[in-house]
mmCIF file with all atom_site columns, C-alpha atoms in Angstrom:
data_model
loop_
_atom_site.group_PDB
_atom_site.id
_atom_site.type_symbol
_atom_site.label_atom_id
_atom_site.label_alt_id
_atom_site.label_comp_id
_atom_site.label_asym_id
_atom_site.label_entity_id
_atom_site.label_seq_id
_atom_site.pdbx_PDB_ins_code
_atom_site.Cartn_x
_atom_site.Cartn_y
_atom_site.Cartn_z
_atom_site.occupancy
_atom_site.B_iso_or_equiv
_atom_site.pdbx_formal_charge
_atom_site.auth_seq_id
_atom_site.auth_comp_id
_atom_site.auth_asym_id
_atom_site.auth_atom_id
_atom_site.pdbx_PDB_model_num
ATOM 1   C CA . UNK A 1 1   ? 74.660  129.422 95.619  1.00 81.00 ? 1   UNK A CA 1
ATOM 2   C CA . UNK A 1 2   ? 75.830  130.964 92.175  1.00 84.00 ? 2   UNK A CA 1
ATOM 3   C CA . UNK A 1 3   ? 77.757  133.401 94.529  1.00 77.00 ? 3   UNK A CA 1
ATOM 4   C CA . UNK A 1 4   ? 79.235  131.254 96.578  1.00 71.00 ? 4   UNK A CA 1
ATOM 5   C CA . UNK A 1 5   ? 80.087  128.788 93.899  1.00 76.00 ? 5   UNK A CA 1
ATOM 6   C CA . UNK A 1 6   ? 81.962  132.601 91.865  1.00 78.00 ? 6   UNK A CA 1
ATOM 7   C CA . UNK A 1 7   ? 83.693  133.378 95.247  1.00 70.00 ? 7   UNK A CA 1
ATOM 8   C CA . UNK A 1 8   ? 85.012  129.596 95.865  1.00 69.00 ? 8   UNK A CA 1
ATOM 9   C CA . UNK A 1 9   ? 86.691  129.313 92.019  1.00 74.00 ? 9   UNK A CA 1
ATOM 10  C CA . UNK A 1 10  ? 87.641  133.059 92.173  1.00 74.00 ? 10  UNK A CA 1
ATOM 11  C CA . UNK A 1 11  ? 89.830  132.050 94.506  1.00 65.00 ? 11  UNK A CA 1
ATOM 12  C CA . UNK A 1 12  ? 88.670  134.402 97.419  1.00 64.00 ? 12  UNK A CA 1
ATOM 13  C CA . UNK A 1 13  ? 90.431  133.152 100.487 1.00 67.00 ? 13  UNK A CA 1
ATOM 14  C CA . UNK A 1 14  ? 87.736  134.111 102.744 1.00 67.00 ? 14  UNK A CA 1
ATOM 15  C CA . UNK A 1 15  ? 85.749  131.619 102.043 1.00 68.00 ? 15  UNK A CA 1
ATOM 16  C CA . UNK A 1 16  ? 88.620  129.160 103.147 1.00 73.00 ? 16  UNK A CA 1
ATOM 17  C CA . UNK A 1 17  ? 88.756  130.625 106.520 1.00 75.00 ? 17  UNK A CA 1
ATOM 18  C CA . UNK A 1 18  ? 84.734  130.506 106.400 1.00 75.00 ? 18  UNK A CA 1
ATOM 19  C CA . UNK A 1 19  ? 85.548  126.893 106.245 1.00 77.00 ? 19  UNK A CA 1
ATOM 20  C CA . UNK A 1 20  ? 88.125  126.425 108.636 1.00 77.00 ? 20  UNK A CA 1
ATOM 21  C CA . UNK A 1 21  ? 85.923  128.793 111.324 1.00 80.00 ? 21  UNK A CA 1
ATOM 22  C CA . UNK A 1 22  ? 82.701  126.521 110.668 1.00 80.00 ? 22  UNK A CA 1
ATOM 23  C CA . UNK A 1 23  ? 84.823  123.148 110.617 1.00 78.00 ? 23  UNK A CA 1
ATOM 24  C CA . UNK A 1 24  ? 86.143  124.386 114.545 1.00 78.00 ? 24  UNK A CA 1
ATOM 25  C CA . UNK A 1 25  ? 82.421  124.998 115.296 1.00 81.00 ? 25  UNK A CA 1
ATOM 26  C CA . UNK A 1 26  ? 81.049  121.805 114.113 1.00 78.00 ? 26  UNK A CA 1
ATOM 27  C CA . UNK A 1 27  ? 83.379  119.855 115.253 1.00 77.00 ? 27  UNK A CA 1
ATOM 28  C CA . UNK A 1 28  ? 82.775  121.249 119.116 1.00 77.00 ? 28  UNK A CA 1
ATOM 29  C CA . UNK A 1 29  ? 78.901  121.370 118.114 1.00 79.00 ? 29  UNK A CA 1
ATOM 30  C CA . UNK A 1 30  ? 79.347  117.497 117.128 1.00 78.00 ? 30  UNK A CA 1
ATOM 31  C CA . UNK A 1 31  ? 81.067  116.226 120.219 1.00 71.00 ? 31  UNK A CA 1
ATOM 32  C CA . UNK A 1 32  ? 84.699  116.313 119.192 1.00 62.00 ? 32  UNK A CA 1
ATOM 33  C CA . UNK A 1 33  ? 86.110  116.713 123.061 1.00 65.00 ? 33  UNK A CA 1
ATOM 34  C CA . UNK A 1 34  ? 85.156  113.136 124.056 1.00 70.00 ? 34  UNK A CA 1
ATOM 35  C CA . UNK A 1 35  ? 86.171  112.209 127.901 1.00 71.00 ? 35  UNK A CA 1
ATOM 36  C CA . UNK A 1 36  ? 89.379  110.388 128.226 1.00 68.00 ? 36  UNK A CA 1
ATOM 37  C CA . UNK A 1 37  ? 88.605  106.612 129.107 1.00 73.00 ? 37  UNK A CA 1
ATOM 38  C CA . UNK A 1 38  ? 91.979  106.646 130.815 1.00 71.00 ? 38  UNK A CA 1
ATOM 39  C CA . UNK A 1 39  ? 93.558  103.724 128.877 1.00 75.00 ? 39  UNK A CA 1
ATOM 40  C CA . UNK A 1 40  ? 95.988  106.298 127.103 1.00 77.00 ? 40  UNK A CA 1
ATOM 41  C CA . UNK A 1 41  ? 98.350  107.810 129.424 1.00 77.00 ? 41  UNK A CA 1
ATOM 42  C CA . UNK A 1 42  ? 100.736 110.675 127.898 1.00 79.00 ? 42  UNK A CA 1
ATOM 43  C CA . UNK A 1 43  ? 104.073 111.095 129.684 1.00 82.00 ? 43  UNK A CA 1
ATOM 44  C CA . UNK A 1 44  ? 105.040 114.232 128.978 1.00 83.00 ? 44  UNK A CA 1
ATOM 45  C CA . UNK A 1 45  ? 107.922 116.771 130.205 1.00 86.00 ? 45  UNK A CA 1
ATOM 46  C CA . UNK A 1 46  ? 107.064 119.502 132.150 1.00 88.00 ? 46  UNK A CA 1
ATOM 47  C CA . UNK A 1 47  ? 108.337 121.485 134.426 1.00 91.00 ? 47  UNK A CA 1
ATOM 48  C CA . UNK A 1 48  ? 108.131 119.294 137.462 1.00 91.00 ? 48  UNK A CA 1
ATOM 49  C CA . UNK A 1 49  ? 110.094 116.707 135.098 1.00 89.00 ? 49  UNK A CA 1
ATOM 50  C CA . UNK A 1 50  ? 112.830 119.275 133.921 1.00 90.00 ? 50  UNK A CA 1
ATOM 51  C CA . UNK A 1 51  ? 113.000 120.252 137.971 1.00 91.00 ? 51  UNK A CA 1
ATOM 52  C CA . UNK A 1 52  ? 113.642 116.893 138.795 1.00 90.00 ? 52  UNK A CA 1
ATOM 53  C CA . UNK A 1 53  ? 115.499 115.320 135.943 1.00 90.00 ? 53  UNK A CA 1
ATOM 54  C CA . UNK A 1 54  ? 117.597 118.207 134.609 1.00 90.00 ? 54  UNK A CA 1
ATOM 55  C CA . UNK A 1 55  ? 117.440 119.934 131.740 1.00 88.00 ? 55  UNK A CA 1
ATOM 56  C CA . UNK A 1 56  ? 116.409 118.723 128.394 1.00 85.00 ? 56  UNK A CA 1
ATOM 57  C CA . UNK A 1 57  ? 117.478 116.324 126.018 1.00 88.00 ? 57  UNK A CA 1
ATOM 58  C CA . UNK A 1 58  ? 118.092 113.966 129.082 1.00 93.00 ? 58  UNK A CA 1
ATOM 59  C CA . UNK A 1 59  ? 120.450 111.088 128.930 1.00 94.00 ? 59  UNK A CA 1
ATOM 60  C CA . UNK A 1 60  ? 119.501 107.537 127.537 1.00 96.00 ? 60  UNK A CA 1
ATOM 61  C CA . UNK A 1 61  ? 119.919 106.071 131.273 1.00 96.00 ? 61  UNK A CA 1
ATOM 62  C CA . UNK A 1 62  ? 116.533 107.868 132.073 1.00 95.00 ? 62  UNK A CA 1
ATOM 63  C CA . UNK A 1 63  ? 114.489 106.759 128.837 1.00 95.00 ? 63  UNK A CA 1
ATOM 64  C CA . UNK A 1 64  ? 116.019 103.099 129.609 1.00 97.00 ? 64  UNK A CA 1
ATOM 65  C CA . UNK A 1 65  ? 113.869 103.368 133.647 1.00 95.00 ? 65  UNK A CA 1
ATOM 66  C CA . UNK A 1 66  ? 110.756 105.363 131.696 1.00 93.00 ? 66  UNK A CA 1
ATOM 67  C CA . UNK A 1 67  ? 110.254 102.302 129.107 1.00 95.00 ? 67  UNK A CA 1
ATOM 68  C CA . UNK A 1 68  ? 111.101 99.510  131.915 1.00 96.00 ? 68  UNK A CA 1
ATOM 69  C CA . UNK A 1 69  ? 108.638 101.270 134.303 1.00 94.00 ? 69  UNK A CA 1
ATOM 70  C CA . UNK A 1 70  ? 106.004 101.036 131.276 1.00 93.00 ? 70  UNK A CA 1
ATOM 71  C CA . UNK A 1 71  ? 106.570 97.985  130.228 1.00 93.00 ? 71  UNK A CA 1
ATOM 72  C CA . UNK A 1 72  ? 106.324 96.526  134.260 1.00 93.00 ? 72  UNK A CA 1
ATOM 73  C CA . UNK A 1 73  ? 103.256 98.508  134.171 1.00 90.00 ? 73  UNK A CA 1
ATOM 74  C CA . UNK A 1 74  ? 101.982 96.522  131.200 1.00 90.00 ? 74  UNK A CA 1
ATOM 75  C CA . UNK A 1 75  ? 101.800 99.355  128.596 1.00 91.00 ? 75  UNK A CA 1
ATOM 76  C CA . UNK A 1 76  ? 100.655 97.812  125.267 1.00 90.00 ? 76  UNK A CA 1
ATOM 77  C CA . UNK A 1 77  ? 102.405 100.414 123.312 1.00 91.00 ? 77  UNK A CA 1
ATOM 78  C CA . UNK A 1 78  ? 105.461 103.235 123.791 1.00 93.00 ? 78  UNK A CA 1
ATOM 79  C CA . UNK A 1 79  ? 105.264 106.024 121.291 1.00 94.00 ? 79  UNK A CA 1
ATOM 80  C CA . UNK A 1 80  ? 108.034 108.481 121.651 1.00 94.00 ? 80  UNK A CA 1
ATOM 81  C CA . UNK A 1 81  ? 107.636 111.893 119.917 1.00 93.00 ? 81  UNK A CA 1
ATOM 82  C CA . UNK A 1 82  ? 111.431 112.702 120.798 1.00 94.00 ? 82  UNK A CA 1
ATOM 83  C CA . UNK A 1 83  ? 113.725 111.844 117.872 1.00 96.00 ? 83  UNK A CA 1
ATOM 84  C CA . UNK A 1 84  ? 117.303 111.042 119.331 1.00 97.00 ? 84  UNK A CA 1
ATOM 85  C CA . UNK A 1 85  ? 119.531 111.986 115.607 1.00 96.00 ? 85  UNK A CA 1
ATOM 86  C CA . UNK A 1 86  ? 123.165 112.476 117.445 1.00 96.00 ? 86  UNK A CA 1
ATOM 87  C CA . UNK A 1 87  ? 124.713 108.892 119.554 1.00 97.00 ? 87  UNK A CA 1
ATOM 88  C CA . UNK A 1 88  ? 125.404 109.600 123.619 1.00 96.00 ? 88  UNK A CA 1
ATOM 89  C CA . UNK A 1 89  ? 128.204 106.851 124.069 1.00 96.00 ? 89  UNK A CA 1
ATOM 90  C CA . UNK A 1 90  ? 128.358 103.610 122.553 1.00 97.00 ? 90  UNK A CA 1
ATOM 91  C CA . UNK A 1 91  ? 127.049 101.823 126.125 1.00 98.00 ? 91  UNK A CA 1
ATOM 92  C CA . UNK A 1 92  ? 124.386 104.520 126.559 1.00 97.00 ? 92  UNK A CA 1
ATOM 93  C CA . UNK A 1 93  ? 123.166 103.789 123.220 1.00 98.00 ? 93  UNK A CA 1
ATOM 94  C CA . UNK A 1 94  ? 123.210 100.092 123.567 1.00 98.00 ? 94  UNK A CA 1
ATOM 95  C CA . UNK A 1 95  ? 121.655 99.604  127.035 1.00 98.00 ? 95  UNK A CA 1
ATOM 96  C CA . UNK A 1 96  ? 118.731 102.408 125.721 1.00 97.00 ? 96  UNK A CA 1
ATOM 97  C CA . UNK A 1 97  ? 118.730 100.212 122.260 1.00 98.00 ? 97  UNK A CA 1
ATOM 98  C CA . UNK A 1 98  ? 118.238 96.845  124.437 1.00 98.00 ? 98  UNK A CA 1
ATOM 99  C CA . UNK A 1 99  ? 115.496 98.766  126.482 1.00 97.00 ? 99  UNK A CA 1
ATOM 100 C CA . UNK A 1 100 ? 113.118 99.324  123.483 1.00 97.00 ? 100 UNK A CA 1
ATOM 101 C CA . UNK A 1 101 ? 114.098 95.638  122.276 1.00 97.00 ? 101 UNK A CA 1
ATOM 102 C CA . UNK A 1 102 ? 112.920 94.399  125.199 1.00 96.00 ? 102 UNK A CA 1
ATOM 103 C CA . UNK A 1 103 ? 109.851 95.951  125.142 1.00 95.00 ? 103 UNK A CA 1
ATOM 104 C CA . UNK A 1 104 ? 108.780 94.855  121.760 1.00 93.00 ? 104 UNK A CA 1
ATOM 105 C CA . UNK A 1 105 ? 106.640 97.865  121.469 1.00 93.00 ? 105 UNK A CA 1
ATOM 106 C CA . UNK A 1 106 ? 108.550 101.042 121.641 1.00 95.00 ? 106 UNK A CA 1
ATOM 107 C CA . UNK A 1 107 ? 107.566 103.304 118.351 1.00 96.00 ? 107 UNK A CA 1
ATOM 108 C CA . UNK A 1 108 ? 110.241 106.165 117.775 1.00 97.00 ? 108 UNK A CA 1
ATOM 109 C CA . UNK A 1 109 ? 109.261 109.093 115.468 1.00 97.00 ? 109 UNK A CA 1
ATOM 110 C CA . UNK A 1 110 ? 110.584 110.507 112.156 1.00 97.00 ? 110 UNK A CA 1
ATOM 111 C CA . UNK A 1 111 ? 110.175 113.884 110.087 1.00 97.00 ? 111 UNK A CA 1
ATOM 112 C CA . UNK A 1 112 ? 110.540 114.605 106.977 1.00 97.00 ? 112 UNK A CA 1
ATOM 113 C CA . UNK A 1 113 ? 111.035 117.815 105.250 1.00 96.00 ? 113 UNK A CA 1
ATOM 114 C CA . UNK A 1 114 ? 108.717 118.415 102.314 1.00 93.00 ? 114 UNK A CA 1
ATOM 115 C CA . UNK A 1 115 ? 109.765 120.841 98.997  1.00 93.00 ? 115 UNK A CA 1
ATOM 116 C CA . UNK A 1 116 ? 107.285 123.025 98.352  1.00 89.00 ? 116 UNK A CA 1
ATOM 117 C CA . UNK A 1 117 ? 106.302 121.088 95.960  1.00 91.00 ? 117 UNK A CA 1
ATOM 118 C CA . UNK A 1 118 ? 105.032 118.214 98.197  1.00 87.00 ? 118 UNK A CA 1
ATOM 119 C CA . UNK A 1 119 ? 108.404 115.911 97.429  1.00 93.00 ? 119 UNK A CA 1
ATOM 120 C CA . UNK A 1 120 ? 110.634 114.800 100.505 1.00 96.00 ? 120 UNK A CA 1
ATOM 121 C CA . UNK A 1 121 ? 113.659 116.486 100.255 1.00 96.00 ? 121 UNK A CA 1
ATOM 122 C CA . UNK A 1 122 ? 115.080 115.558 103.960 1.00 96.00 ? 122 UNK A CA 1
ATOM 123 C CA . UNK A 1 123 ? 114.538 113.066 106.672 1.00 97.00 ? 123 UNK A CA 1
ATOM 124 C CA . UNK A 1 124 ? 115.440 112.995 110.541 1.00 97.00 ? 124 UNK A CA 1
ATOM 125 C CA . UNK A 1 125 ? 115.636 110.014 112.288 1.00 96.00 ? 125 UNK A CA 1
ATOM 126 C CA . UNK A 1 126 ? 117.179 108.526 115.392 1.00 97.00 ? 126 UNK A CA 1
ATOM 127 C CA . UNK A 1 127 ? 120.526 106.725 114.853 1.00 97.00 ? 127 UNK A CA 1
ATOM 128 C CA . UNK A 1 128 ? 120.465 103.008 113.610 1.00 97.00 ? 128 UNK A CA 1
ATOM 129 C CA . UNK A 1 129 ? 120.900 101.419 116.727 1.00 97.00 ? 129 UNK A CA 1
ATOM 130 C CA . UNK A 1 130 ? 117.962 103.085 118.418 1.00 97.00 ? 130 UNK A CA 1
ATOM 131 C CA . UNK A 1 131 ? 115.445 103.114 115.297 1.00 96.00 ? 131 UNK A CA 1
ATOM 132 C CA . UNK A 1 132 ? 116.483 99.157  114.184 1.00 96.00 ? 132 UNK A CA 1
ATOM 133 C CA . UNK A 1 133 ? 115.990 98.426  118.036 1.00 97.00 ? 133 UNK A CA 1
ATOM 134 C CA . UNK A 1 134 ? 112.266 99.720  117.581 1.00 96.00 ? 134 UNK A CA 1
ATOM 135 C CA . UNK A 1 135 ? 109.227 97.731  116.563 1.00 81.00 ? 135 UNK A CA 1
ATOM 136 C CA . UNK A 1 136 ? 108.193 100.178 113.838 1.00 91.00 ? 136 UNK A CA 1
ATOM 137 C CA . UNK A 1 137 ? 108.787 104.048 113.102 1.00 96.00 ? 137 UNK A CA 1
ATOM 138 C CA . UNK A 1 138 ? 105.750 107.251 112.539 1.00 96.00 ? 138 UNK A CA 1
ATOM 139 C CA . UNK A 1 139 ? 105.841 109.783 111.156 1.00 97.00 ? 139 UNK A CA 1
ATOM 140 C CA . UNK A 1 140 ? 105.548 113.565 113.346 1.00 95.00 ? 140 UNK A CA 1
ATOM 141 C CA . UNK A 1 141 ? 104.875 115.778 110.672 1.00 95.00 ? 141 UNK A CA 1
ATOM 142 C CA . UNK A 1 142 ? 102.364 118.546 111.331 1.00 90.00 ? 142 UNK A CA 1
ATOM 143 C CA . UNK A 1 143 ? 100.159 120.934 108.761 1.00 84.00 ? 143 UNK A CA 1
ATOM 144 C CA . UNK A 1 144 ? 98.937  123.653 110.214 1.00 84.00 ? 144 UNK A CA 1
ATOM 145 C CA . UNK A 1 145 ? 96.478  125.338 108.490 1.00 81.00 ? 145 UNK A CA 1
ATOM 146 C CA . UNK A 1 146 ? 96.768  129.576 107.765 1.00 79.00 ? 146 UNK A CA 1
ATOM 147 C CA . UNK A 1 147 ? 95.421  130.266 110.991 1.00 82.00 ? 147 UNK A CA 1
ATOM 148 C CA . UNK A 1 148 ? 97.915  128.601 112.774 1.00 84.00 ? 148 UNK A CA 1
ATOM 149 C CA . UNK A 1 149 ? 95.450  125.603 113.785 1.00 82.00 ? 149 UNK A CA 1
ATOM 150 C CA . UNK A 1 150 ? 96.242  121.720 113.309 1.00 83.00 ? 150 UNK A CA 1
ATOM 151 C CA . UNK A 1 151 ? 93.158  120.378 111.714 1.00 80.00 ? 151 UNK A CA 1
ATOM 152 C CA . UNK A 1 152 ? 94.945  117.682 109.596 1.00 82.00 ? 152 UNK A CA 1
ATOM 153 C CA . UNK A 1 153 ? 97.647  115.247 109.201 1.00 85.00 ? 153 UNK A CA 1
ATOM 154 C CA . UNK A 1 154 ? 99.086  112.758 106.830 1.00 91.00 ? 154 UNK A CA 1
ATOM 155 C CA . UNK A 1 155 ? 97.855  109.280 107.819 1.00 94.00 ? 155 UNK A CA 1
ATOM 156 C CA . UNK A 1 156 ? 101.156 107.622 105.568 1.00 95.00 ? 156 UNK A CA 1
ATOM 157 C CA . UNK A 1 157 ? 103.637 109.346 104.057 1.00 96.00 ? 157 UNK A CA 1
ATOM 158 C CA . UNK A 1 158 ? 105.712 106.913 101.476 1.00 95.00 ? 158 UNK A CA 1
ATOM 159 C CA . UNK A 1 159 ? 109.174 106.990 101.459 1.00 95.00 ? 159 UNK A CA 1
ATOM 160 C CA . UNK A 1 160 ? 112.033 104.722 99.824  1.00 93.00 ? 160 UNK A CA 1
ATOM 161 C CA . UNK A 1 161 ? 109.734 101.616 99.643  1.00 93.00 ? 161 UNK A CA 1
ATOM 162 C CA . UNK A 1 162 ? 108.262 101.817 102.747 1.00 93.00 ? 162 UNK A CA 1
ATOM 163 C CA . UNK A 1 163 ? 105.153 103.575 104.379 1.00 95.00 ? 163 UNK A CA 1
ATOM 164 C CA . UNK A 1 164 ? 105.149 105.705 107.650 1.00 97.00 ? 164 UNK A CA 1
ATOM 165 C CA . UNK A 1 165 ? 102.039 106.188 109.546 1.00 97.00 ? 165 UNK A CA 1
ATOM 166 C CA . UNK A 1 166 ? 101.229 109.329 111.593 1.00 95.00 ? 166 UNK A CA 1
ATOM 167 C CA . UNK A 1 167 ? 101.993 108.803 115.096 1.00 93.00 ? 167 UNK A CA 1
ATOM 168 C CA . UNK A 1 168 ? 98.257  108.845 116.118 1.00 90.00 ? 168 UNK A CA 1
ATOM 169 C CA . UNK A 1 169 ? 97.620  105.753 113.492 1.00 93.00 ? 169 UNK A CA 1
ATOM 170 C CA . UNK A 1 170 ? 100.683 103.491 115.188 1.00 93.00 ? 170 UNK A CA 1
ATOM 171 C CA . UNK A 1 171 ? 99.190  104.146 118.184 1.00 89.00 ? 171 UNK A CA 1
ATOM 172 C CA . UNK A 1 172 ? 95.459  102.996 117.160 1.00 86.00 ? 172 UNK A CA 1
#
């Protein structure tokens, strides 16, 4: 223990990736793949999408039929992870605004750049019309670890007043 306890405020960095190695093995040990119950449906973009689609960023008409198709399907809750920072046209950007005010449940992301220091020293978000449209905003911001593994996130991150959850909490 004495060692351990020399090596941890020694600053060692082994014992960190000790840590992060165990953490990876408990956590599989533990049960930490559970079996998807199939309420949560991820619509992603693959390849089969970008085939049939087009190439990526698509145009607002095609978000407008994804969240109408969701909402007839009775989706409790749209989470986008794509953060739209530039206008289309002014009637692409209204008929996709109306879209996710119709739904009442569309969540559209923001990310914030941290100092390294921990302060925010930049924010992207989607333009006005889309993210005053939405029913709330989350945050996307990832910390990978050294290794290059995502064992973490923020749960809020505070910013002018108001409080951002990570995507994963506005969804829960």
């Amino acid at each position: 223990i004495a060692v351990t306890v020399y090596f941890y405020y020694a600053g060692y960095g082994f014992l960190d990736a000790l840590e992060a190695k165990t953490y990876d093995f408990r956590f599989r040990a533990l049960g930490g793949n559970k079996i998807p119950t199939g309420k949560i449906a991820v619509i992603e973009i693959d390849e089969k999408s970008l085939a049939e689609i087009g190439r990526f960023p698509w145009p607002r008409k095609e978000y407008v039929k994804l969240i109408n198709a969701a909402s007839a399907g009775g989706a409790k809750a749209l989470l986008f992870d794509i953060i739209f920072p530039e206008a289309e046209s002014p009637q692409a950007d209204a008929e996709f605004a109306e879209a996710i005010r119709r739904s009442g449940n569309v969540t559209l992301p923001v990310a914030f750049e941290f100092s390294p220091e921990g302060r925010i020293t930049g924010v992207l978000e989607s333009i006005p019309v889309l993210r005053d449209a939405a029913g709330q905003a989350a945050h996307i911001n990832i910390s990978p670890d050294d290794d290059g593994v995502i064992r973490w996130s923020r749960v809020l991150i505070s910013h002018n007043g108001a409080y951002y959850p990570s995507l994963g909490l506005a969804a829960a």
